[in-house]
């Protein structure tokens, strides 16, 4: 296989950053991937994997080899009365996969409706929303080692899943390409409805997983900007997790802070609220700004480039640190030529 030379990535990332990729491969099957990895052109070069480009920011042209995961396929590998194991290829569109599961009455990922991106990226940051994380339903995944070309099965426990994190975002970053994911889904109706106003939005006795999916879609559409209209990459920052001790000090000074206990001696704060309290909500400068309804989302309002967006995000981080003495980490992945 030969790379496609010099393409604009504007339509391949939800921030609409107009950078070029010098060498791109559109990987449509597992066989394609093995061919790409063993080709003379690719060996010894650095590789960047792209799914739907909804969780990253390009700050310059991509001079490394770019592999766009476009392999498709959904297969039931095993089922019994209560459970079904479904294997989906990395290049499947996540929300189309959720819809397929809901149509077949396979429950477990309906709360993760309308999250952009691909199936293959879902374990990378352990996507989560409305009280569910994808780690709750991942049985195992298959990934290819970029250096050796060998395929490896990672069982759930080996993925080191944590809040918006996994081994693929940390120790094994840029070392493996996920080619498919097997989900353990339920044929029984076990719903997760405790998050926020989800139950109220459903407003029905005995809701189905379809009802949950539709309610999540309605809530999301009412407050989150559609990247097709307002380019963004969802939450730019992760919610910070701090110690109980730090929280006790903070809450004396800022009693309005919302908080959620996570495990022993740890408290999760809402980064969006911290950013809002620093006065950034709705603020715009140099074509970039903070969304007016959700302060965690940075929007590319007017063709800002990646560096401008990054600088703006650093200003927010600095401001939050100065006011609350809390560091908010980026959730999105930044790609620059020197990365
Ligand atoms: P990309 O952005 O293409 O890639 C993300 C990272 O994963 C990159 O480092 C990339 O190299 C790596 N990667 C991608 N595919 C593979 C693969 N096959 N193998 C190995 N590495 C790979 N996220 C949530 O968790 N919850 C939400 O509710 C949520 N809502 C969002 C709403 C909006 C409007 C937007 C724009 C984003 C939202 N996100 C959310 C973030 C994003 O959609 C998810 O992180 C999604 O899983 C990213 O998928 P992608 O295919 O676009 O990944
Ligand atoms: P929200 O409901 O306004 O809540 C604000 C924050 O408070 C969220 O970040 C959430 O943390 C936390 N929270 C609220 N209720 C909670 C509860 N019962 N238990 C634990 N934590 C709670 O948030 P939103 O912006 O509308 O987003 C709704 C959901 O979609 C959230 O789960 C959010 O993570 C997800 N989302 C993610 C992205 C992304 O790019 N990562 C983008 C849009 C939406 P959590 O984030 O930990 O859930």
GROMACS .gro file of C-alpha atoms and ligand atoms in nm:
model
  440
    1UNK     CA    1   0.000   0.000   0.000
    2UNK     CA    2   0.116   0.352  -0.078
    3UNK     CA    3   0.036   0.659   0.134
    4UNK     CA    4  -0.188   0.936   0.009
    5UNK     CA    5   0.037   1.242  -0.003
    6UNK     CA    6  -0.042   1.578   0.151
    7UNK     CA    7  -0.408   1.595   0.247
    8UNK     CA    8  -0.576   1.865   0.451
    9UNK     CA    9  -0.703   1.730   0.784
   10UNK     CA   10  -0.970   1.999   0.817
   11UNK     CA   11  -1.255   1.755   0.763
   12UNK     CA   12  -1.089   1.484   0.973
   13UNK     CA   13  -1.091   1.665   1.307
   14UNK     CA   14  -1.390   1.816   1.486
   15UNK     CA   15  -1.197   2.136   1.572
   16UNK     CA   16  -1.172   2.188   1.193
   17UNK     CA   17  -0.801   2.268   1.216
   18UNK     CA   18  -0.664   2.310   0.868
   19UNK     CA   19  -0.327   2.135   0.881
   20UNK     CA   20  -0.178   1.896   0.628
   21UNK     CA   21  -0.083   1.533   0.677
   22UNK     CA   22   0.210   1.448   0.454
   23UNK     CA   23   0.158   1.068   0.440
   24UNK     CA   24  -0.180   0.912   0.514
   25UNK     CA   25  -0.314   0.559   0.494
   26UNK     CA   26  -0.685   0.482   0.507
   27UNK     CA   27  -0.691   0.145   0.681
   28UNK     CA   28  -1.005  -0.045   0.579
   29UNK     CA   29  -0.922  -0.389   0.716
   30UNK     CA   30  -0.692  -0.581   0.946
   31UNK     CA   31  -0.508  -0.704   0.637
   32UNK     CA   32  -0.452  -0.342   0.527
   33UNK     CA   33  -0.303  -0.265   0.867
   34UNK     CA   34  -0.050  -0.550   0.854
   35UNK     CA   35   0.050  -0.443   0.501
   36UNK     CA   36   0.089  -0.080   0.605
   37UNK     CA   37   0.301  -0.168   0.908
   38UNK     CA   38   0.540  -0.394   0.717
   39UNK     CA   39   0.581  -0.170   0.413
   40UNK     CA   40   0.932  -0.030   0.362
   41UNK     CA   41   0.790   0.320   0.360
   42UNK     CA   42   0.645   0.292   0.710
   43UNK     CA   43   0.906   0.086   0.894
   44UNK     CA   44   1.114   0.303   1.129
   45UNK     CA   45   0.876   0.599   1.094
   46UNK     CA   46   0.663   0.743   1.372
   47UNK     CA   47   0.293   0.664   1.342
   48UNK     CA   48  -0.014   0.858   1.449
   49UNK     CA   49  -0.355   0.692   1.465
   50UNK     CA   50  -0.669   0.884   1.383
   51UNK     CA   51  -1.027   0.778   1.444
   52UNK     CA   52  -1.291   1.049   1.412
   53UNK     CA   53  -1.057   1.326   1.530
   54UNK     CA   54  -1.302   1.431   1.803
   55UNK     CA   55  -1.059   1.422   2.094
   56UNK     CA   56  -0.753   1.593   1.959
   57UNK     CA   57  -0.599   1.921   1.858
   58UNK     CA   58  -0.351   1.960   1.574
   59UNK     CA   59  -0.106   2.246   1.627
   60UNK     CA   60   0.095   2.194   1.308
   61UNK     CA   61   0.130   1.975   0.999
   62UNK     CA   62   0.158   1.602   1.060
   63UNK     CA   63   0.492   1.487   0.923
   64UNK     CA   64   0.471   1.138   1.074
   65UNK     CA   65   0.273   0.862   0.906
   66UNK     CA   66  -0.099   0.901   0.972
   67UNK     CA   67  -0.319   0.591   0.980
   68UNK     CA   68  -0.692   0.661   0.966
   69UNK     CA   69  -0.884   0.366   1.109
   70UNK     CA   70  -1.174   0.288   0.877
   71UNK     CA   71  -1.216  -0.092   0.922
   72UNK     CA   72  -1.580  -0.194   0.961
   73UNK     CA   73  -1.773  -0.491   1.096
   74UNK     CA   74  -2.001  -0.593   1.384
   75UNK     CA   75  -2.023  -0.957   1.484
   76UNK     CA   76  -2.198  -1.149   1.763
   77UNK     CA   77  -1.937  -1.384   1.903
   78UNK     CA   78  -2.137  -1.555   2.177
   79UNK     CA   79  -2.470  -1.525   2.351
   80UNK     CA   80  -2.685  -1.688   2.614
   81UNK     CA   81  -3.016  -1.599   2.779
   82UNK     CA   82  -2.882  -1.292   2.958
   83UNK     CA   83  -2.565  -1.182   2.785
   84UNK     CA   84  -2.436  -1.117   2.439
   85UNK     CA   85  -2.073  -1.065   2.338
   86UNK     CA   86  -2.041  -0.833   2.039
   87UNK     CA   87  -1.715  -0.764   1.855
   88UNK     CA   88  -1.698  -0.433   1.667
   89UNK     CA   89  -1.419  -0.314   1.440
   90UNK     CA   90  -1.220  -0.005   1.539
   91UNK     CA   91  -1.337   0.203   1.241
   92UNK     CA   92  -1.708   0.166   1.321
   93UNK     CA   93  -1.869   0.498   1.413
   94UNK     CA   94  -1.935   0.482   1.788
   95UNK     CA   95  -2.287   0.626   1.784
   96UNK     CA   96  -2.394   0.404   1.492
   97UNK     CA   97  -2.274   0.107   1.698
   98UNK     CA   98  -2.475   0.228   2.001
   99UNK     CA   99  -2.780   0.259   1.776
  100UNK     CA  100  -2.725  -0.095   1.640
  101UNK     CA  101  -2.706  -0.231   1.999
  102UNK     CA  102  -3.020  -0.045   2.105
  103UNK     CA  103  -3.208  -0.167   1.796
  104UNK     CA  104  -3.117  -0.524   1.893
  105UNK     CA  105  -3.209  -0.465   2.260
  106UNK     CA  106  -2.852  -0.518   2.379
  107UNK     CA  107  -2.811  -0.292   2.681
  108UNK     CA  108  -2.511  -0.131   2.845
  109UNK     CA  109  -2.398   0.157   2.625
  110UNK     CA  110  -2.722   0.352   2.572
  111UNK     CA  111  -2.603   0.622   2.818
  112UNK     CA  112  -2.304   0.675   2.588
  113UNK     CA  113  -2.526   0.784   2.300
  114UNK     CA  114  -2.421   1.065   2.068
  115UNK     CA  115  -2.053   1.062   2.169
  116UNK     CA  116  -1.863   1.134   1.846
  117UNK     CA  117  -1.574   0.922   1.722
  118UNK     CA  118  -1.498   0.558   1.658
  119UNK     CA  119  -1.527   0.228   1.843
  120UNK     CA  120  -1.147   0.188   1.839
  121UNK     CA  121  -1.092   0.512   2.029
  122UNK     CA  122  -1.356   0.436   2.294
  123UNK     CA  123  -1.120   0.239   2.525
  124UNK     CA  124  -0.832   0.487   2.479
  125UNK     CA  125  -0.982   0.742   2.716
  126UNK     CA  126  -1.246   0.506   2.860
  127UNK     CA  127  -1.529   0.723   2.731
  128UNK     CA  128  -1.794   0.808   2.984
  129UNK     CA  129  -2.118   0.999   3.022
  130UNK     CA  130  -2.435   0.999   3.231
  131UNK     CA  131  -2.301   0.759   3.491
  132UNK     CA  132  -2.160   0.493   3.257
  133UNK     CA  133  -1.805   0.431   3.140
  134UNK     CA  134  -1.718   0.205   2.850
  135UNK     CA  135  -1.491   0.001   3.080
  136UNK     CA  136  -1.811  -0.131   3.243
  137UNK     CA  137  -1.891  -0.330   2.927
  138UNK     CA  138  -1.558  -0.399   2.755
  139UNK     CA  139  -1.474  -0.768   2.774
  140UNK     CA  140  -1.150  -0.752   2.574
  141UNK     CA  141  -0.991  -0.587   2.273
  142UNK     CA  142  -0.740  -0.677   2.005
  143UNK     CA  143  -0.453  -0.445   1.924
  144UNK     CA  144  -0.146  -0.458   1.703
  145UNK     CA  145   0.198  -0.365   1.830
  146UNK     CA  146   0.327  -0.091   1.601
  147UNK     CA  147   0.692  -0.199   1.632
  148UNK     CA  148   0.660  -0.578   1.603
  149UNK     CA  149   0.335  -0.605   1.404
  150UNK     CA  150   0.213  -0.868   1.652
  151UNK     CA  151  -0.150  -0.891   1.755
  152UNK     CA  152  -0.232  -0.904   2.126
  153UNK     CA  153  -0.555  -0.958   2.316
  154UNK     CA  154  -0.601  -0.722   2.612
  155UNK     CA  155  -0.856  -0.844   2.865
  156UNK     CA  156  -1.047  -0.566   3.046
  157UNK     CA  157  -0.824  -0.584   3.353
  158UNK     CA  158  -0.508  -0.541   3.143
  159UNK     CA  159  -0.630  -0.208   3.001
  160UNK     CA  160  -0.579  -0.028   3.337
  161UNK     CA  161  -0.902   0.163   3.289
  162UNK     CA  162  -0.955   0.466   3.510
  163UNK     CA  163  -1.143   0.796   3.490
  164UNK     CA  164  -1.099   0.912   3.122
  165UNK     CA  165  -0.786   0.703   3.104
  166UNK     CA  166  -0.640   0.366   3.007
  167UNK     CA  167  -0.306   0.200   2.944
  168UNK     CA  168  -0.331   0.322   2.580
  169UNK     CA  169  -0.326   0.686   2.695
  170UNK     CA  170  -0.036   0.624   2.933
  171UNK     CA  171   0.225   0.342   2.945
  172UNK     CA  172   0.139   0.209   2.599
  173UNK     CA  173   0.067   0.544   2.434
  174UNK     CA  174   0.145   0.530   2.060
  175UNK     CA  175   0.257   0.166   2.089
  176UNK     CA  176  -0.061  -0.021   1.994
  177UNK     CA  177  -0.332   0.016   1.733
  178UNK     CA  178  -0.668  -0.112   1.852
  179UNK     CA  179  -0.835  -0.310   1.573
  180UNK     CA  180  -1.150  -0.433   1.743
  181UNK     CA  181  -1.330  -0.429   2.076
  182UNK     CA  182  -1.554  -0.699   2.226
  183UNK     CA  183  -1.837  -0.574   2.446
  184UNK     CA  184  -2.031  -0.774   2.703
  185UNK     CA  185  -2.386  -0.645   2.675
  186UNK     CA  186  -2.705  -0.738   2.855
  187UNK     CA  187  -3.025  -0.877   2.709
  188UNK     CA  188  -3.201  -0.793   3.036
  189UNK     CA  189  -3.314  -0.439   3.101
  190UNK     CA  190  -3.057  -0.311   3.355
  191UNK     CA  191  -3.063   0.067   3.329
  192UNK     CA  192  -2.842   0.334   3.485
  193UNK     CA  193  -3.067   0.632   3.547
  194UNK     CA  194  -2.932   0.801   3.861
  195UNK     CA  195  -2.725   1.067   3.679
  196UNK     CA  196  -2.853   1.425   3.695
  197UNK     CA  197  -3.185   1.487   3.526
  198UNK     CA  198  -3.182   1.168   3.314
  199UNK     CA  199  -3.471   1.006   3.504
  200UNK     CA  200  -3.680   1.326   3.477
  201UNK     CA  201  -3.604   1.361   3.109
  202UNK     CA  202  -3.727   1.004   3.047
  203UNK     CA  203  -4.041   1.073   3.250
  204UNK     CA  204  -4.188   0.724   3.201
  205UNK     CA  205  -4.243   0.404   3.401
  206UNK     CA  206  -4.044   0.101   3.287
  207UNK     CA  207  -3.837   0.281   3.026
  208UNK     CA  208  -3.658   0.083   2.757
  209UNK     CA  209  -3.297   0.126   2.650
  210UNK     CA  210  -3.435   0.310   2.346
  211UNK     CA  211  -3.604   0.559   2.585
  212UNK     CA  212  -3.271   0.610   2.763
  213UNK     CA  213  -3.085   0.665   2.435
  214UNK     CA  214  -3.343   0.918   2.317
  215UNK     CA  215  -3.336   1.107   2.650
  216UNK     CA  216  -2.956   1.125   2.649
  217UNK     CA  217  -2.965   1.256   2.292
  218UNK     CA  218  -3.221   1.521   2.385
  219UNK     CA  219  -3.019   1.640   2.686
  220UNK     CA  220  -2.694   1.648   2.489
  221UNK     CA  221  -2.849   1.834   2.196
  222UNK     CA  222  -2.992   2.094   2.432
  223UNK     CA  223  -2.659   2.193   2.588
  224UNK     CA  224  -2.361   2.067   2.391
  225UNK     CA  225  -2.248   2.238   2.072
  226UNK     CA  226  -2.273   2.029   1.756
  227UNK     CA  227  -1.916   2.017   1.617
  228UNK     CA  228  -2.055   2.038   1.263
  229UNK     CA  229  -2.189   2.385   1.344
  230UNK     CA  230  -1.944   2.499   1.615
  231UNK     CA  231  -1.613   2.311   1.582
  232UNK     CA  232  -1.501   2.165   1.918
  233UNK     CA  233  -1.358   1.850   2.072
  234UNK     CA  234  -1.598   1.809   2.364
  235UNK     CA  235  -1.456   1.859   2.711
  236UNK     CA  236  -1.114   2.015   2.668
  237UNK     CA  237  -1.018   1.938   3.030
  238UNK     CA  238  -1.078   1.651   3.269
  239UNK     CA  239  -1.263   1.706   3.594
  240UNK     CA  240  -0.995   1.738   3.863
  241UNK     CA  241  -0.983   1.484   4.144
  242UNK     CA  242  -0.848   1.622   4.472
  243UNK     CA  243  -0.801   1.494   4.827
  244UNK     CA  244  -1.071   1.537   5.092
  245UNK     CA  245  -0.826   1.756   5.281
  246UNK     CA  246  -0.775   1.998   4.992
  247UNK     CA  247  -1.149   1.999   4.936
  248UNK     CA  248  -1.220   2.095   5.297
  249UNK     CA  249  -0.999   2.404   5.260
  250UNK     CA  250  -1.147   2.494   4.923
  251UNK     CA  251  -1.511   2.463   5.023
  252UNK     CA  252  -1.461   2.710   5.310
  253UNK     CA  253  -1.368   2.974   5.055
  254UNK     CA  254  -1.601   2.864   4.773
  255UNK     CA  255  -1.914   2.705   4.929
  256UNK     CA  256  -2.087   2.699   4.590
  257UNK     CA  257  -1.854   2.430   4.447
  258UNK     CA  258  -2.024   2.109   4.336
  259UNK     CA  259  -1.840   1.791   4.430
  260UNK     CA  260  -1.868   1.416   4.388
  261UNK     CA  261  -1.688   1.163   4.611
  262UNK     CA  262  -1.480   0.914   4.410
  263UNK     CA  263  -1.329   0.628   4.604
  264UNK     CA  264  -1.160   0.674   4.939
  265UNK     CA  265  -1.046   1.022   5.039
  266UNK     CA  266  -1.097   1.166   4.691
  267UNK     CA  267  -1.337   1.427   4.556
  268UNK     CA  268  -1.416   1.511   4.194
  269UNK     CA  269  -1.482   1.876   4.112
  270UNK     CA  270  -1.660   1.996   3.798
  271UNK     CA  271  -1.389   2.166   3.587
  272UNK     CA  272  -1.664   2.347   3.393
  273UNK     CA  273  -1.778   2.521   3.713
  274UNK     CA  274  -1.422   2.627   3.803
  275UNK     CA  275  -1.377   2.775   3.454
  276UNK     CA  276  -1.714   2.945   3.475
  277UNK     CA  277  -1.625   3.097   3.815
  278UNK     CA  278  -1.308   3.239   3.656
  279UNK     CA  279  -1.536   3.428   3.418
  280UNK     CA  280  -1.454   3.244   3.096
  281UNK     CA  281  -1.800   3.112   3.006
  282UNK     CA  282  -1.905   3.270   2.677
  283UNK     CA  283  -1.577   3.462   2.648
  284UNK     CA  284  -1.413   3.482   2.302
  285UNK     CA  285  -1.079   3.605   2.171
  286UNK     CA  286  -0.887   3.559   1.845
  287UNK     CA  287  -1.155   3.333   1.697
  288UNK     CA  288  -1.162   3.092   1.991
  289UNK     CA  289  -1.386   3.089   2.296
  290UNK     CA  290  -1.557   2.903   2.578
  291UNK     CA  291  -1.904   2.776   2.495
  292UNK     CA  292  -2.183   2.977   2.654
  293UNK     CA  293  -2.371   2.675   2.794
  294UNK     CA  294  -2.083   2.442   2.889
  295UNK     CA  295  -1.758   2.598   3.007
  296UNK     CA  296  -1.562   2.274   2.962
  297UNK     CA  297  -1.599   2.304   2.587
  298UNK     CA  298  -1.363   2.526   2.388
  299UNK     CA  299  -1.506   2.627   2.051
  300UNK     CA  300  -1.319   2.723   1.737
  301UNK     CA  301  -1.555   3.008   1.641
  302UNK     CA  302  -1.359   3.161   1.357
  303UNK     CA  303  -1.093   2.941   1.196
  304UNK     CA  304  -0.844   2.977   1.481
  305UNK     CA  305  -0.536   2.761   1.440
  306UNK     CA  306  -0.433   2.491   1.686
  307UNK     CA  307  -0.163   2.699   1.851
  308UNK     CA  308  -0.409   2.981   1.927
  309UNK     CA  309  -0.653   2.732   2.078
  310UNK     CA  310  -0.377   2.574   2.287
  311UNK     CA  311  -0.263   2.914   2.415
  312UNK     CA  312  -0.618   3.008   2.508
  313UNK     CA  313  -0.656   2.677   2.695
  314UNK     CA  314  -0.335   2.745   2.888
  315UNK     CA  315  -0.470   3.083   2.994
  316UNK     CA  316  -0.775   2.905   3.135
  317UNK     CA  317  -0.559   2.649   3.319
  318UNK     CA  318  -0.349   2.927   3.468
  319UNK     CA  319  -0.650   3.126   3.579
  320UNK     CA  320  -0.814   2.822   3.747
  321UNK     CA  321  -0.488   2.743   3.924
  322UNK     CA  322  -0.449   3.099   4.051
  323UNK     CA  323  -0.804   3.117   4.183
  324UNK     CA  324  -0.851   2.765   4.326
  325UNK     CA  325  -0.499   2.620   4.352
  326UNK     CA  326  -0.629   2.327   4.144
  327UNK     CA  327  -0.460   2.201   3.827
  328UNK     CA  328  -0.695   2.109   3.547
  329UNK     CA  329  -0.540   1.865   3.301
  330UNK     CA  330  -0.617   1.848   2.931
  331UNK     CA  331  -0.844   1.563   2.830
  332UNK     CA  332  -0.779   1.607   2.460
  333UNK     CA  333  -0.463   1.490   2.283
  334UNK     CA  334  -0.238   1.756   2.130
  335UNK     CA  335  -0.042   1.677   1.814
  336UNK     CA  336   0.240   1.901   1.704
  337UNK     CA  337   0.523   1.833   1.459
  338UNK     CA  338   0.770   1.805   1.745
  339UNK     CA  339   0.546   1.566   1.944
  340LIG     P1  340  -0.952   1.055   1.789
  340LIG     O1  341  -0.987   1.192   1.832
  340LIG     O2  342  -0.938   1.029   1.645
  340LIG     O3  343  -0.836   0.996   1.871
  340LIG     C1  344  -0.828   1.014   2.010
  340LIG     C2  345  -0.703   0.943   2.063
  340LIG     O4  346  -0.717   0.802   2.050
  340LIG     C3  347  -0.577   0.979   1.982
  340LIG     O5  348  -0.467   0.977   2.071
  340LIG     C4  349  -0.565   0.865   1.882
  340LIG     O6  350  -0.432   0.844   1.839
  340LIG     C5  351  -0.616   0.748   1.964
  340LIG     N1  352  -0.683   0.645   1.883
  340LIG     C6  353  -0.791   0.660   1.804
  340LIG     N2  354  -0.825   0.543   1.749
  340LIG     C7  355  -0.734   0.452   1.793
  340LIG     C8  356  -0.715   0.313   1.768
  340LIG     N3  357  -0.796   0.244   1.689
  340LIG     N4  358  -0.609   0.253   1.830
  340LIG     C9  359  -0.526   0.321   1.912
  340LIG     N5  360  -0.539   0.452   1.938
  340LIG    C10  361  -0.642   0.517   1.878
  340LIG     N6  362  -1.580   1.179   2.536
  340LIG    C11  363  -1.631   1.115   2.645
  340LIG     O7  364  -1.562   1.036   2.709
  340LIG     N7  365  -1.759   1.138   2.685
  340LIG    C12  366  -1.842   1.223   2.621
  340LIG     O8  367  -1.957   1.239   2.659
  340LIG    C13  368  -1.790   1.293   2.508
  340LIG     N8  369  -1.866   1.383   2.441
  340LIG    C14  370  -1.813   1.454   2.337
  340LIG    C15  371  -1.895   1.547   2.274
  340LIG    C16  372  -1.845   1.621   2.167
  340LIG    C17  373  -1.933   1.724   2.101
  340LIG    C18  374  -1.714   1.595   2.119
  340LIG    C19  375  -1.661   1.669   1.999
  340LIG    C20  376  -1.633   1.502   2.183
  340LIG    C21  377  -1.682   1.430   2.293
  340LIG     N9  378  -1.604   1.336   2.360
  340LIG    C22  379  -1.656   1.268   2.468
  340LIG    C23  380  -1.464   1.311   2.321
  340LIG    C24  381  -1.450   1.209   2.204
  340LIG     O9  382  -1.563   1.203   2.126
  340LIG    C25  383  -1.415   1.069   2.255
  340LIG    O10  384  -1.295   1.071   2.327
  340LIG    C26  385  -1.400   0.969   2.139
  340LIG    O11  386  -1.382   0.837   2.191
  340LIG    C27  387  -1.285   1.001   2.045
  340LIG    O12  388  -1.296   0.917   1.933
  340LIG     P2  389  -1.224   0.949   1.795
  340LIG    O13  390  -1.240   0.830   1.708
  340LIG    O14  391  -1.271   1.077   1.742
  340LIG    O15  392  -1.074   0.958   1.844
  341LIG     P1  393  -2.328   1.802   3.373
  341LIG     O1  394  -2.439   1.702   3.375
  341LIG     O2  395  -2.361   1.947   3.363
  341LIG     O3  396  -2.236   1.778   3.500
  341LIG     C1  397  -2.119   1.858   3.521
  341LIG     C2  398  -2.010   1.769   3.575
  341LIG     O4  399  -2.049   1.718   3.701
  341LIG     C3  400  -1.984   1.653   3.484
  341LIG     O5  401  -1.858   1.669   3.429
  341LIG     C4  402  -1.999   1.528   3.569
  341LIG     O6  403  -1.882   1.449   3.577
  341LIG     C5  404  -2.029   1.578   3.708
  341LIG     N1  405  -2.153   1.511   3.754
  341LIG     C6  406  -2.280   1.555   3.739
  341LIG     N2  407  -2.366   1.470   3.799
  341LIG     C7  408  -2.292   1.370   3.850
  341LIG     C8  409  -2.323   1.254   3.923
  341LIG     N3  410  -2.448   1.222   3.956
  341LIG     N4  411  -2.222   1.171   3.959
  341LIG     C9  412  -2.096   1.201   3.928
  341LIG     N5  413  -2.060   1.310   3.857
  341LIG    C10  414  -2.156   1.395   3.820
  341LIG     O7  415  -2.229   1.766   3.253
  341LIG     P2  416  -2.248   1.782   3.095
  341LIG     O8  417  -2.143   1.869   3.045
  341LIG     O9  418  -2.390   1.811   3.058
  341LIG    O10  419  -2.214   1.636   3.045
  341LIG    C11  420  -2.300   1.528   3.071
  341LIG    C12  421  -2.223   1.399   3.064
  341LIG    O11  422  -2.164   1.386   2.933
  341LIG    C13  423  -2.108   1.392   3.163
  341LIG    O12  424  -2.098   1.259   3.210
  341LIG    C14  425  -1.988   1.430   3.082
  341LIG    O13  426  -1.868   1.367   3.128
  341LIG    C15  427  -2.024   1.378   2.944
  341LIG     N6  428  -1.959   1.461   2.841
  341LIG    C16  429  -1.828   1.441   2.817
  341LIG    C17  430  -1.763   1.514   2.719
  341LIG    C18  431  -1.619   1.486   2.687
  341LIG    O14  432  -1.570   1.534   2.585
  341LIG     N7  433  -1.550   1.410   2.768
  341LIG    C19  434  -1.831   1.611   2.648
  341LIG    C20  435  -1.965   1.632   2.677
  341LIG    C21  436  -2.029   1.556   2.775
  341LIG     P3  437  -1.841   1.338   3.467
  341LIG    O15  438  -1.790   1.417   3.352
  341LIG    O16  439  -1.735   1.264   3.539
  341LIG    O17  440  -1.960   1.256   3.435
   0.00000   0.00000   0.00000
